[in-house]
PDB file of N, CA, C and O in Angstrom:
ATOM      1  N   MET G  17     123.886  41.815 136.880  1.00 52.00           N
ATOM      2  CA  MET G  17     124.057  40.425 137.213  1.00 52.00           C
ATOM      3  C   MET G  17     123.359  39.626 136.123  1.00 52.00           C
ATOM      4  O   MET G  17     122.211  39.878 135.803  1.00 52.00           O
ATOM      5  N   HIS G  18     124.077  38.687 135.537  1.00 51.00           N
ATOM      6  CA  HIS G  18     123.536  37.833 134.491  1.00 51.00           C
ATOM      7  C   HIS G  18     123.714  36.377 134.895  1.00 51.00           C
ATOM      8  O   HIS G  18     124.644  36.041 135.609  1.00 51.00           O
ATOM      9  N   ALA G  19     122.819  35.555 134.442  1.00 57.00           N
ATOM     10  CA  ALA G  19     122.941  34.116 134.641  1.00 57.00           C
ATOM     11  C   ALA G  19     122.748  33.442 133.298  1.00 57.00           C
ATOM     12  O   ALA G  19     121.983  33.917 132.464  1.00 57.00           O
ATOM     13  N   ALA G  20     123.431  32.357 133.077  1.00 53.00           N
ATOM     14  CA  ALA G  20     123.252  31.588 131.856  1.00 53.00           C
ATOM     15  C   ALA G  20     122.376  30.386 132.190  1.00 53.00           C
ATOM     16  O   ALA G  20     122.728  29.568 133.026  1.00 53.00           O
ATOM     17  N   LEU G  21     121.227  30.317 131.572  1.00 58.00           N
ATOM     18  CA  LEU G  21     120.309  29.214 131.808  1.00 58.00           C
ATOM     19  C   LEU G  21     120.428  28.223 130.667  1.00 58.00           C
ATOM     20  O   LEU G  21     120.635  28.599 129.521  1.00 58.00           O
ATOM     21  N   CYS G  22     120.280  26.960 130.969  1.00 56.00           N
ATOM     22  CA  CYS G  22     120.400  25.904 129.973  1.00 56.00           C
ATOM     23  C   CYS G  22     119.049  25.223 129.808  1.00 56.00           C
ATOM     24  O   CYS G  22     118.754  24.253 130.495  1.00 56.00           O
ATOM     25  N   PRO G  23     118.200  25.719 128.891  1.00 59.00           N
ATOM     26  CA  PRO G  23     116.881  25.128 128.713  1.00 59.00           C
ATOM     27  C   PRO G  23     116.902  23.748 128.045  1.00 59.00           C
ATOM     28  O   PRO G  23     115.974  22.974 128.206  1.00 59.00           O
ATOM     29  N   ALA G  24     117.953  23.461 127.309  1.00 65.00           N
ATOM     30  CA  ALA G  24     118.095  22.167 126.648  1.00 65.00           C
ATOM     31  C   ALA G  24     119.585  21.856 126.554  1.00 65.00           C
ATOM     32  O   ALA G  24     120.403  22.769 126.524  1.00 65.00           O
ATOM     33  N   PRO G  25     119.934  20.588 126.532  1.00 69.00           N
ATOM     34  CA  PRO G  25     121.353  20.228 126.442  1.00 69.00           C
ATOM     35  C   PRO G  25     122.041  20.933 125.273  1.00 69.00           C
ATOM     36  O   PRO G  25     121.527  20.968 124.166  1.00 69.00           O
ATOM     37  N   GLY G  26     123.180  21.571 125.581  1.00 70.00           N
ATOM     38  CA  GLY G  26     123.958  22.227 124.550  1.00 70.00           C
ATOM     39  C   GLY G  26     123.522  23.643 124.217  1.00 70.00           C
ATOM     40  O   GLY G  26     124.091  24.268 123.342  1.00 70.00           O
ATOM     41  N   THR G  27     122.493  24.147 124.902  1.00 70.00           N
ATOM     42  CA  THR G  27     122.045  25.520 124.641  1.00 70.00           C
ATOM     43  C   THR G  27     122.108  26.334 125.924  1.00 70.00           C
ATOM     44  O   THR G  27     121.800  25.836 127.006  1.00 70.00           O
ATOM     45  N   TRP G  28     122.519  27.572 125.798  1.00 70.00           N
ATOM     46  CA  TRP G  28     122.583  28.477 126.944  1.00 70.00           C
ATOM     47  C   TRP G  28     121.901  29.773 126.559  1.00 70.00           C
ATOM     48  O   TRP G  28     122.093  30.280 125.463  1.00 70.00           O
ATOM     49  N   VAL G  29     121.111  30.304 127.467  1.00 71.00           N
ATOM     50  CA  VAL G  29     120.398  31.548 127.233  1.00 71.00           C
ATOM     51  C   VAL G  29     120.800  32.551 128.308  1.00 71.00           C
ATOM     52  O   VAL G  29     120.718  32.256 129.503  1.00 71.00           O
ATOM     53  N   ARG G  30     121.256  33.740 127.896  1.00 73.00           N
ATOM     54  CA  ARG G  30     121.619  34.787 128.840  1.00 73.00           C
ATOM     55  C   ARG G  30     120.343  35.343 129.469  1.00 73.00           C
ATOM     56  O   ARG G  30     119.368  35.624 128.778  1.00 73.00           O
ATOM     57  N   HIS G  31     120.365  35.493 130.776  1.00 74.00           N
ATOM     58  CA  HIS G  31     119.201  35.951 131.535  1.00 74.00           C
ATOM     59  C   HIS G  31     119.649  37.090 132.446  1.00 74.00           C
ATOM     60  O   HIS G  31     120.485  36.888 133.317  1.00 74.00           O
ATOM     61  N   VAL G  32     119.117  38.300 132.239  1.00 78.00           N
ATOM     62  CA  VAL G  32     119.478  39.441 133.072  1.00 78.00           C
ATOM     63  C   VAL G  32     118.690  39.353 134.374  1.00 78.00           C
ATOM     64  O   VAL G  32     117.469  39.338 134.375  1.00 78.00           O
ATOM     65  N   ILE G  33     119.413  39.280 135.478  1.00 80.00           N
ATOM     66  CA  ILE G  33     118.779  39.211 136.796  1.00 80.00           C
ATOM     67  C   ILE G  33     118.637  40.602 137.378  1.00 80.00           C
ATOM     68  O   ILE G  33     117.602  40.965 137.921  1.00 80.00           O
ATOM     69  N   ASP G  34     119.685  41.411 137.281  1.00 80.00           N
ATOM     70  CA  ASP G  34     119.665  42.773 137.809  1.00 80.00           C
ATOM     71  C   ASP G  34     120.647  43.610 137.003  1.00 80.00           C
ATOM     72  O   ASP G  34     121.854  43.429 137.125  1.00 80.00           O
ATOM     73  N   SER G  35     120.142  44.511 136.199  1.00 79.00           N
ATOM     74  CA  SER G  35     121.007  45.310 135.328  1.00 79.00           C
ATOM     75  C   SER G  35     121.776  46.382 136.098  1.00 79.00           C
ATOM     76  O   SER G  35     122.680  47.003 135.541  1.00 79.00           O
ATOM     77  N   THR G  36     121.468  46.607 137.377  1.00 77.00           N
ATOM     78  CA  THR G  36     122.191  47.614 138.146  1.00 77.00           C
ATOM     79  C   THR G  36     123.499  47.086 138.713  1.00 77.00           C
ATOM     80  O   THR G  36     124.338  47.865 139.141  1.00 77.00           O
ATOM     81  N   PHE G  37     123.683  45.775 138.728  1.00 75.00           N
ATOM     82  CA  PHE G  37     124.964  45.203 139.168  1.00 75.00           C
ATOM     83  C   PHE G  37     125.958  45.361 138.031  1.00 75.00           C
ATOM     84  O   PHE G  37     125.733  44.884 136.932  1.00 75.00           O
ATOM     85  N   THR G  38     127.070  46.043 138.310  1.00 74.00           N
ATOM     86  CA  THR G  38     128.047  46.297 137.263  1.00 74.00           C
ATOM     87  C   THR G  38     129.315  45.471 137.409  1.00 74.00           C
ATOM     88  O   THR G  38     130.043  45.292 136.455  1.00 74.00           O
ATOM     89  N   SER G  39     129.609  44.993 138.607  1.00 76.00           N
ATOM     90  CA  SER G  39     130.823  44.200 138.779  1.00 76.00           C
ATOM     91  C   SER G  39     130.683  43.273 139.987  1.00 76.00           C
ATOM     92  O   SER G  39     131.102  43.599 141.083  1.00 76.00           O
ATOM     93  N   ALA G  40     130.091  42.126 139.756  1.00 76.00           N
ATOM     94  CA  ALA G  40     129.983  41.138 140.830  1.00 76.00           C
ATOM     95  C   ALA G  40     131.385  40.659 141.180  1.00 76.00           C
ATOM     96  O   ALA G  40     132.165  40.292 140.311  1.00 76.00           O
ATOM     97  N   HIS G  41     131.705  40.700 142.460  1.00 78.00           N
ATOM     98  CA  HIS G  41     133.039  40.321 142.922  1.00 78.00           C
ATOM     99  C   HIS G  41     133.076  38.838 143.278  1.00 78.00           C
ATOM    100  O   HIS G  41     134.000  38.130 142.909  1.00 78.00           O
ATOM    101  N   LYS G  42     132.092  38.381 143.978  1.00 84.00           N
ATOM    102  CA  LYS G  42     131.970  36.970 144.352  1.00 84.00           C
ATOM    103  C   LYS G  42     130.549  36.526 144.063  1.00 84.00           C
ATOM    104  O   LYS G  42     129.603  37.274 144.269  1.00 84.00           O
ATOM    105  N   VAL G  43     130.391  35.306 143.600  1.00 86.00           N
ATOM    106  CA  VAL G  43     129.076  34.747 143.319  1.00 86.00           C
ATOM    107  C   VAL G  43     129.039  33.335 143.872  1.00 86.00           C
ATOM    108  O   VAL G  43     129.975  32.555 143.675  1.00 86.00           O
ATOM    109  N   GLY G  44     127.970  33.023 144.590  1.00 90.00           N
ATOM    110  CA  GLY G  44     127.791  31.681 145.123  1.00 90.00           C
ATOM    111  C   GLY G  44     126.368  31.224 144.883  1.00 90.00           C
ATOM    112  O   GLY G  44     125.463  32.035 144.663  1.00 90.00           O
ATOM    113  N   VAL G  45     126.164  29.933 144.921  1.00 90.00           N
ATOM    114  CA  VAL G  45     124.838  29.359 144.739  1.00 90.00           C
ATOM    115  C   VAL G  45     124.535  28.484 145.944  1.00 90.00           C
ATOM    116  O   VAL G  45     125.338  27.629 146.314  1.00 90.00           O
ATOM    117  N   ALA G  46     123.378  28.735 146.573  1.00 91.00           N
ATOM    118  CA  ALA G  46     122.956  27.966 147.739  1.00 91.00           C
ATOM    119  C   ALA G  46     121.444  28.114 147.902  1.00 91.00           C
ATOM    120  O   ALA G  46     120.865  29.100 147.445  1.00 91.00           O
ATOM    121  N   ASP G  47     120.829  27.152 148.548  1.00 91.00           N
ATOM    122  CA  ASP G  47     119.400  27.242 148.841  1.00 91.00           C
ATOM    123  C   ASP G  47     119.239  28.059 150.121  1.00 91.00           C
ATOM    124  O   ASP G  47     119.117  27.520 151.203  1.00 91.00           O
ATOM    125  N   VAL G  48     119.219  29.375 149.983  1.00 88.00           N
ATOM    126  CA  VAL G  48     119.212  30.285 151.121  1.00 88.00           C
ATOM    127  C   VAL G  48     117.895  30.225 151.890  1.00 88.00           C
ATOM    128  O   VAL G  48     117.877  30.227 153.115  1.00 88.00           O
ATOM    129  N   ASN G  49     116.766  30.156 151.194  1.00 88.00           N
ATOM    130  CA  ASN G  49     115.470  30.201 151.865  1.00 88.00           C
ATOM    131  C   ASN G  49     114.850  28.828 152.129  1.00 88.00           C
ATOM    132  O   ASN G  49     113.724  28.736 152.604  1.00 88.00           O
ATOM    133  N   GLY G  50     115.577  27.760 151.821  1.00 91.00           N
ATOM    134  CA  GLY G  50     115.118  26.413 152.164  1.00 91.00           C
ATOM    135  C   GLY G  50     113.960  25.883 151.335  1.00 91.00           C
ATOM    136  O   GLY G  50     113.276  24.952 151.756  1.00 91.00           O
ATOM    137  N   ASP G  51     113.754  26.422 150.119  1.00 90.00           N
ATOM    138  CA  ASP G  51     112.638  25.953 149.295  1.00 90.00           C
ATOM    139  C   ASP G  51     113.036  24.861 148.312  1.00 90.00           C
ATOM    140  O   ASP G  51     112.232  24.404 147.515  1.00 90.00           O
ATOM    141  N   GLY G  52     114.290  24.430 148.348  1.00 91.00           N
ATOM    142  CA  GLY G  52     114.754  23.373 147.456  1.00 91.00           C
ATOM    143  C   GLY G  52     115.301  23.868 146.127  1.00 91.00           C
ATOM    144  O   GLY G  52     115.761  23.070 145.322  1.00 91.00           O
ATOM    145  N   SER G  53     115.255  25.160 145.876  1.00 89.00           N
ATOM    146  CA  SER G  53     115.775  25.732 144.635  1.00 89.00           C
ATOM    147  C   SER G  53     117.036  26.540 144.931  1.00 89.00           C
ATOM    148  O   SER G  53     117.093  27.241 145.942  1.00 89.00           O
ATOM    149  N   PRO G  54     118.030  26.464 144.040  1.00 88.00           N
ATOM    150  CA  PRO G  54     119.274  27.206 144.283  1.00 88.00           C
ATOM    151  C   PRO G  54     119.080  28.710 144.092  1.00 88.00           C
ATOM    152  O   PRO G  54     118.493  29.146 143.106  1.00 88.00           O
ATOM    153  N   ASP G  55     119.518  29.484 145.051  1.00 89.00           N
ATOM    154  CA  ASP G  55     119.475  30.943 144.991  1.00 89.00           C
ATOM    155  C   ASP G  55     120.885  31.449 144.715  1.00 89.00           C
ATOM    156  O   ASP G  55     121.859  30.714 144.888  1.00 89.00           O
ATOM    157  N   ILE G  56     121.015  32.701 144.283  1.00 88.00           N
ATOM    158  CA  ILE G  56     122.319  33.280 143.984  1.00 88.00           C
ATOM    159  C   ILE G  56     122.675  34.297 145.060  1.00 88.00           C
ATOM    160  O   ILE G  56     121.889  35.194 145.356  1.00 88.00           O
ATOM    161  N   VAL G  57     123.855  34.127 145.638  1.00 88.00           N
ATOM    162  CA  VAL G  57     124.382  35.058 146.635  1.00 88.00           C
ATOM    163  C   VAL G  57     125.587  35.736 145.999  1.00 88.00           C
ATOM    164  O   VAL G  57     126.455  35.063 145.445  1.00 88.00           O
ATOM    165  N   THR G  58     125.624  37.063 146.058  1.00 86.00           N
ATOM    166  CA  THR G  58     126.703  37.774 145.385  1.00 86.00           C
ATOM    167  C   THR G  58     127.122  39.023 146.144  1.00 86.00           C
ATOM    168  O   THR G  58     126.361  39.551 146.944  1.00 86.00           O
ATOM    169  N   SER G  59     128.331  39.457 145.889  1.00 83.00           N
ATOM    170  CA  SER G  59     128.797  40.733 146.425  1.00 83.00           C
ATOM    171  C   SER G  59     129.315  41.559 145.267  1.00 83.00           C
ATOM    172  O   SER G  59     129.815  41.035 144.284  1.00 83.00           O
ATOM    173  N   GLU G  60     129.164  42.861 145.393  1.00 79.00           N
ATOM    174  CA  GLU G  60     129.580  43.777 144.346  1.00 79.00           C
ATOM    175  C   GLU G  60     130.695  44.656 144.885  1.00 79.00           C
ATOM    176  O   GLU G  60     130.590  45.205 145.989  1.00 79.00           O
ATOM    177  N   GLN G  61     131.739  44.789 144.117  1.00 75.00           N
ATOM    178  CA  GLN G  61     132.916  45.532 144.554  1.00 75.00           C
ATOM    179  C   GLN G  61     132.871  46.991 144.110  1.00 75.00           C
ATOM    180  O   GLN G  61     133.508  47.835 144.713  1.00 75.00           O
ATOM    181  N   ALA G  62     132.105  47.309 143.097  1.00 69.00           N
ATOM    182  CA  ALA G  62     132.084  48.669 142.544  1.00 69.00           C
ATOM    183  C   ALA G  62     131.326  49.624 143.458  1.00 69.00           C
ATOM    184  O   ALA G  62     131.205  49.394 144.654  1.00 69.00           O
ATOM    185  N   ALA G  63     130.788  50.671 142.898  1.00 63.00           N
ATOM    186  CA  ALA G  63     130.170  51.760 143.652  1.00 63.00           C
ATOM    187  C   ALA G  63     129.153  51.300 144.691  1.00 63.00           C
ATOM    188  O   ALA G  63     129.063  51.870 145.764  1.00 63.00           O
ATOM    189  N   GLY G  64     128.368  50.262 144.396  1.00 64.00           N
ATOM    190  CA  GLY G  64     127.340  49.821 145.325  1.00 64.00           C
ATOM    191  C   GLY G  64     127.869  49.141 146.571  1.00 64.00           C
ATOM    192  O   GLY G  64     127.296  49.241 147.644  1.00 64.00           O
ATOM    193  N   ARG G  65     128.987  48.452 146.445  1.00 73.00           N
ATOM    194  CA  ARG G  65     129.589  47.698 147.558  1.00 73.00           C
ATOM    195  C   ARG G  65     128.508  47.026 148.398  1.00 73.00           C
ATOM    196  O   ARG G  65     128.338  47.313 149.570  1.00 73.00           O
ATOM    197  N   ARG G  66     127.796  46.121 147.776  1.00 77.00           N
ATOM    198  CA  ARG G  66     126.670  45.483 148.444  1.00 77.00           C
ATOM    199  C   ARG G  66     126.740  43.973 148.291  1.00 77.00           C
ATOM    200  O   ARG G  66     127.352  43.462 147.366  1.00 77.00           O
ATOM    201  N   ALA G  67     126.130  43.301 149.208  1.00 81.00           N
ATOM    202  CA  ALA G  67     125.963  41.852 149.114  1.00 81.00           C
ATOM    203  C   ALA G  67     124.471  41.599 148.978  1.00 81.00           C
ATOM    204  O   ALA G  67     123.662  42.252 149.639  1.00 81.00           O
ATOM    205  N   SER G  68     124.100  40.685 148.109  1.00 84.00           N
ATOM    206  CA  SER G  68     122.692  40.462 147.818  1.00 84.00           C
ATOM    207  C   SER G  68     122.389  38.984 147.650  1.00 84.00           C
ATOM    208  O   SER G  68     123.270  38.188 147.347  1.00 84.00           O
ATOM    209  N   VAL G  69     121.115  38.655 147.834  1.00 87.00           N
ATOM    210  CA  VAL G  69     120.608  37.313 147.548  1.00 87.00           C
ATOM    211  C   VAL G  69     119.504  37.458 146.509  1.00 87.00           C
ATOM    212  O   VAL G  69     118.591  38.262 146.677  1.00 87.00           O
ATOM    213  N   PHE G  70     119.612  36.702 145.437  1.00 88.00           N
ATOM    214  CA  PHE G  70     118.578  36.660 144.408  1.00 88.00           C
ATOM    215  C   PHE G  70     117.891  35.301 144.530  1.00 88.00           C
ATOM    216  O   PHE G  70     118.515  34.262 144.347  1.00 88.00           O
ATOM    217  N   TYR G  71     116.610  35.311 144.852  1.00 90.00           N
ATOM    218  CA  TYR G  71     115.856  34.071 145.061  1.00 90.00           C
ATOM    219  C   TYR G  71     115.273  33.576 143.745  1.00 90.00           C
ATOM    220  O   TYR G  71     114.748  34.357 142.962  1.00 90.00           O
ATOM    221  N   THR G  72     115.354  32.273 143.513  1.00 87.00           N
ATOM    222  CA  THR G  72     114.799  31.676 142.301  1.00 87.00           C
ATOM    223  C   THR G  72     113.665  30.728 142.654  1.00 87.00           C
ATOM    224  O   THR G  72     113.622  30.172 143.752  1.00 87.00           O
ATOM    225  N   ASP G  73     112.765  30.542 141.701  1.00 84.00           N
ATOM    226  CA  ASP G  73     111.656  29.611 141.902  1.00 84.00           C
ATOM    227  C   ASP G  73     111.971  28.224 141.353  1.00 84.00           C
ATOM    228  O   ASP G  73     111.132  27.341 141.352  1.00 84.00           O
ATOM    229  N   GLY G  74     113.191  28.034 140.877  1.00 79.00           N
ATOM    230  CA  GLY G  74     113.594  26.744 140.332  1.00 79.00           C
ATOM    231  C   GLY G  74     113.334  26.608 138.844  1.00 79.00           C
ATOM    232  O   GLY G  74     113.724  25.629 138.220  1.00 79.00           O
ATOM    233  N   SER G  75     112.655  27.601 138.242  1.00 80.00           N
ATOM    234  CA  SER G  75     112.362  27.580 136.807  1.00 80.00           C
ATOM    235  C   SER G  75     113.099  28.673 136.054  1.00 80.00           C
ATOM    236  O   SER G  75     112.749  29.003 134.931  1.00 80.00           O
ATOM    237  N   GLY G  76     114.106  29.283 136.704  1.00 75.00           N
ATOM    238  CA  GLY G  76     114.867  30.337 136.057  1.00 75.00           C
ATOM    239  C   GLY G  76     114.311  31.724 136.274  1.00 75.00           C
ATOM    240  O   GLY G  76     114.805  32.682 135.700  1.00 75.00           O
ATOM    241  N   ASN G  77     113.295  31.846 137.104  1.00 81.00           N
ATOM    242  CA  ASN G  77     112.720  33.156 137.417  1.00 81.00           C
ATOM    243  C   ASN G  77     113.240  33.607 138.770  1.00 81.00           C
ATOM    244  O   ASN G  77     113.213  32.856 139.733  1.00 81.00           O
ATOM    245  N   PHE G  78     113.690  34.855 138.827  1.00 82.00           N
ATOM    246  CA  PHE G  78     114.244  35.385 140.064  1.00 82.00           C
ATOM    247  C   PHE G  78     113.336  36.454 140.638  1.00 82.00           C
ATOM    248  O   PHE G  78     112.829  37.311 139.921  1.00 82.00           O
ATOM    249  N   SER G  79     113.137  36.389 141.948  1.00 79.00           N
ATOM    250  CA  SER G  79     112.323  37.389 142.628  1.00 79.00           C
ATOM    251  C   SER G  79     113.208  38.554 143.044  1.00 79.00           C
ATOM    252  O   SER G  79     114.409  38.558 142.815  1.00 79.00           O
ATOM    253  N   ALA G  80     112.602  39.507 143.700  1.00 66.00           N
ATOM    254  CA  ALA G  80     113.347  40.675 144.182  1.00 66.00           C
ATOM    255  C   ALA G  80     114.505  40.219 145.062  1.00 66.00           C
ATOM    256  O   ALA G  80     114.416  39.225 145.773  1.00 66.00           O
ATOM    257  N   LYS G  81     115.548  40.994 145.013  1.00 73.00           N
ATOM    258  CA  LYS G  81     116.739  40.656 145.782  1.00 73.00           C
ATOM    259  C   LYS G  81     116.632  41.200 147.198  1.00 73.00           C
ATOM    260  O   LYS G  81     115.890  42.131 147.470  1.00 73.00           O
ATOM    261  N   ASP G  82     117.386  40.608 148.096  1.00 69.00           N
ATOM    262  CA  ASP G  82     117.548  41.115 149.452  1.00 69.00           C
ATOM    263  C   ASP G  82     118.953  41.667 149.562  1.00 69.00           C
ATOM    264  O   ASP G  82     119.918  40.965 149.263  1.00 69.00           O
ATOM    265  N   PHE G  83     119.073  42.923 149.968  1.00 70.00           N
ATOM    266  CA  PHE G  83     120.391  43.475 150.225  1.00 70.00           C
ATOM    267  C   PHE G  83     120.789  43.065 151.628  1.00 70.00           C
ATOM    268  O   PHE G  83     120.071  43.332 152.592  1.00 70.00           O
ATOM    269  N   ILE G  84     121.915  42.399 151.736  1.00 67.00           N
ATOM    270  CA  ILE G  84     122.402  41.969 153.046  1.00 67.00           C
ATOM    271  C   ILE G  84     123.072  43.129 153.751  1.00 67.00           C
ATOM    272  O   ILE G  84     122.862  43.370 154.920  1.00 67.00           O
ATOM    273  N   GLN G  85     123.861  43.894 153.006  1.00 61.00           N
ATOM    274  CA  GLN G  85     124.591  44.993 153.634  1.00 61.00           C
ATOM    275  C   GLN G  85     125.123  45.914 152.543  1.00 61.00           C
ATOM    276  O   GLN G  85     125.508  45.471 151.463  1.00 61.00           O
ATOM    277  N   THR G  86     125.134  47.184 152.826  1.00 57.00           N
ATOM    278  CA  THR G  86     125.828  48.150 151.977  1.00 57.00           C
ATOM    279  C   THR G  86     126.978  48.700 152.801  1.00 57.00           C
ATOM    280  O   THR G  86     126.775  49.192 153.917  1.00 57.00           O
ATOM    281  N   VAL G  87     128.172  48.586 152.277  1.00 56.00           N
ATOM    282  CA  VAL G  87     129.367  48.992 153.023  1.00 56.00           C
ATOM    283  C   VAL G  87     129.792  50.372 152.538  1.00 56.00           C
ATOM    284  O   VAL G  87     129.950  50.602 151.352  1.00 56.00           O
ATOM    285  N   VAL G  88     129.977  51.290 153.475  1.00 58.00           N
ATOM    286  CA  VAL G  88     130.368  52.657 153.155  1.00 58.00           C
ATOM    287  C   VAL G  88     131.617  53.023 153.955  1.00 58.00           C
ATOM    288  O   VAL G  88     131.709  52.711 155.141  1.00 58.00           O
ATOM    289  N   GLY G  89     132.555  53.679 153.335  1.00 56.00           N
ATOM    290  CA  GLY G  89     133.688  54.230 154.045  1.00 56.00           C
ATOM    291  C   GLY G  89     134.805  53.271 154.362  1.00 56.00           C
ATOM    292  O   GLY G  89     135.668  53.559 155.168  1.00 56.00           O
ATOM    293  N   ILE G  90     134.844  52.118 153.739  1.00 51.00           N
ATOM    294  CA  ILE G  90     135.952  51.194 153.960  1.00 51.00           C
ATOM    295  C   ILE G  90     137.027  51.497 152.936  1.00 51.00           C
ATOM    296  O   ILE G  90     136.754  51.579 151.749  1.00 51.00           O
ATOM    297  N   THR G  91     138.234  51.667 153.415  1.00 48.00           N
ATOM    298  CA  THR G  91     139.336  51.963 152.486  1.00 48.00           C
ATOM    299  C   THR G  91     140.301  50.813 152.417  1.00 48.00           C
ATOM    300  O   THR G  91     140.341  49.964 153.245  1.00 48.00           O
TER     301      THR G  91
END
């Protein structure tokens, strides 16, 4: 999982959030924990088949993710 951060107008910096995510299927941004900073909610379609929340502190730093669910055996 990668995010592009914009530290200054016209510049973007690639930021690796979780190198184990290989194919994010859906990505959303919402303040999940109510701290006023946007968090990233995503689902992965590949081998992990997981949905996760990556919490941010509002300065581009992400804390450990929460796995919402790992789906096994769905065809």
